[in-house]
Amino acid sequence: MKKKIVLGVIGADCHAVGNKVLDFALTEAGFEVVNIGVLSSQEDFINAAIETDASAIIVSSLYGHGEIDCRGLREKCEEAGLKDILLYAGGNLVVGKQDWEPVRKRFQEMGFDRVYPPGTPPEVDIEHLKEDLKI
Amino acid sequence: MNALLLIDFGSTYTKLTAVDMKKEEIIANTKSLTTVQSDIMIGFQNAYHQIKEKCKDIYFDEILACSSAAGGLKMVAVGLVPELTAEAAKRAALGAGSRVLGVYSHELTQREIKAMIQQTPDIILLAGGTDGGNKDCIIHNAKMIAKYIKNVPVVVSGNIKASDEIEEIFKENHIYYEITDNVMPKLNKLNVEPAREAIRQIFMKKIVEAKGMKSAESMINGILMPTPAAVLNAAKILADGTNTEEGIGDLIVIDIGGATTDIHSIAEGEPTKPGVMKIGLEEPYAKRTVEGDLGMRVSAESLCHSVSSKKIMKFVPNTKYNIEERCKYLTQNVNEIPNTLEEIEFDEALSMVATEVAMERHVGVIEDVYTPMGKIYSQVGKDLLDAKYVIGTGGVLVHSKNPSKILRAGLYNEENPRYLKPTDPKLLIDKDYILSSMGLMAEKYPDIAIRILKKNLSNV
């Protein structure tokens, strides 16, 4: 059976283009994409993952407030019974030009399995998904 | 003369409507108190004699009925996530014309099962998981229901991939069940029609009998649906039309009763303003909401608690009554008919508040979202700004000298621009109480039903 991936843009962020590109690329790669679209809250991601029994949540953020929006997502997932779900995040996750390594570290400490800098091609996270989901 | 007889076994009155099928006219309306305690046919016979007296040479080829007697159709809805499949199940149950006594989510506990048994539902709607999504929850809940609640029919409308297991559980435990398509096959996609139809089938097969109404079936050609489902059916056919008959377009029905205020809307509800993002669960095209705390009699007191007397005062600024006391009095005297000017004024004020609040809860809401790119708008629910018609039904509206005043309380208000209520609709009144009977008739004779509706709903 196809693995289900919940995809969406978190917070008060309405950047829809990257979301569509990812949706297309992940579907092409053989995943079943549950795209909750823009303006999505943490609860929207979690509810979608529960109902659809998804294997991973991919959070996009383009407007620089991703760090604030993503804080606590892992804890809420655990609270909601989504124990082993993969959490990925990517985009312009933080404000301004910051060194990438500390940003990655902060997101990993927040419980994200993979973190992607701006401009990462979809092929990279598809590769990682296959690796992490052992397919 | 040959005619069609339509019966509505209501909670208080049994209403009969005789229709001349050739002339496509309503010949007569009669009503008598519903007698469900002794034998439902006594009340029917009383009303039937009246109709026979009114038109002597009448002969009925066919008799159809709907019913909300004996408490109506009572249901509980069970889903997984409260905002998703549990909400979808609730909407399907409401659309089927039931009273929803409780909505349960996630894995049912023994405590919840006990509460459910106390609510004495007629049917349980069991949902949970999108197709191919979560199975554990719905299977757990099926097991709990099979173990502790044996005698209530269950409509299963969840993850189809779980249906084999559920079928096995229910067969083993001799549960009466019906498996149908998922109320939410994909995330945020709503699919309520198959569940509605399954509920209606069980209502016809099992519930009519359980409510002591089997005796009615020997005389009539079946009790086809619960009354609220008939009203929704009438609204839908009037809006959409048929293959041969034109519909009138998007509409809203406001039904103010003694115990509840029901709103039905037939519209897609897509955003009418540019730059609005629609979020949340998809809305049913034919949507019914029921406000159990807003009513003219049984629920007058709860109305006062729900909306504050200040809001009621807004509509009767000079009343001599103490608002809370009057509401309490009306709840204790459900058969009170207003006579004096003050009493009528007070009833109208209650109905206006009920209309305003019930509409606020039914329609969609626009919210400002501040983003680094500026302000944008999000919409949750249906945008009904452009709805063409608002149709009023129910005692207080039908008997009022000023029904348009009451209906206007439910329209768009600039003081509260967030609520997407209709701005400039035509107002109609169901003065002969024909909506439910026409909804019933539309099951078999949709073209005639729609033409009679167009003729008999009057402008106000």
Short mmCIF file of C-alpha atoms in Angstrom, two decimals, chain B residues 1-8 14-20 25-32 42-64 219-220 432-434 437-438:
data_model
loop_
_atom_site.label_atom_id
_atom_site.label_comp_id
_atom_site.label_asym_id
_atom_site.label_seq_id
_atom_site.Cartn_x
_atom_site.Cartn_y
_atom_site.Cartn_z
CA MET B 1 -62.12 12.69 -7.39
CA ASN B 2 -58.82 10.90 -7.06
CA ALA B 3 -56.17 12.41 -4.87
CA LEU B 4 -52.92 11.87 -2.99
CA LEU B 5 -52.90 12.08 0.79
CA LEU B 6 -49.76 13.20 2.61
CA ILE B 7 -49.40 12.74 6.34
CA ASP B 8 -46.95 14.31 8.75
CA THR B 14 -50.78 14.93 12.90
CA LYS B 15 -51.12 17.04 9.76
CA LEU B 16 -52.89 15.89 6.62
CA THR B 17 -52.58 17.42 3.17
CA ALA B 18 -54.76 16.33 0.26
CA VAL B 19 -53.41 16.99 -3.24
CA ASP B 20 -55.35 16.94 -6.50
CA GLU B 25 -53.43 21.88 -6.30
CA ILE B 26 -53.72 21.46 -2.58
CA ILE B 27 -57.36 20.61 -1.85
CA ALA B 28 -57.37 20.65 1.93
CA ASN B 29 -55.24 20.75 5.09
CA THR B 30 -56.37 19.37 8.43
CA LYS B 31 -54.70 18.57 11.72
CA SER B 32 -55.39 16.76 14.94
CA ILE B 42 -56.68 7.57 16.44
CA GLY B 43 -55.20 10.99 15.80
CA PHE B 44 -54.91 10.16 12.14
CA GLN B 45 -58.56 9.08 11.94
CA ASN B 46 -59.66 12.36 13.59
CA ALA B 47 -57.82 14.41 11.01
CA TYR B 48 -58.96 12.05 8.26
CA HIS B 49 -62.64 12.56 9.12
CA GLN B 50 -62.14 16.31 8.94
CA ILE B 51 -60.65 16.02 5.50
CA LYS B 52 -63.49 13.75 4.36
CA GLU B 53 -65.98 16.35 5.58
CA LYS B 54 -64.22 19.15 3.75
CA CYS B 55 -64.28 17.34 0.42
CA LYS B 56 -67.02 14.73 0.27
CA ASP B 57 -66.40 12.93 -3.00
CA ILE B 58 -62.70 12.40 -2.50
CA TYR B 59 -60.90 9.10 -2.94
CA PHE B 60 -57.25 8.58 -2.09
CA ASP B 61 -55.18 6.45 -4.49
CA GLU B 62 -52.08 6.68 -2.44
CA ILE B 63 -51.13 7.69 1.09
CA LEU B 64 -47.57 8.66 2.03
CA MET B 219 -53.47 1.74 5.95
CA ILE B 220 -50.76 3.83 4.35
CA ASP B 432 -50.03 26.39 4.51
CA TYR B 433 -47.32 24.23 6.10
CA ILE B 434 -46.63 22.33 2.93
CA SER B 437 -45.53 17.17 2.69
CA MET B 438 -44.04 18.39 -0.59
#
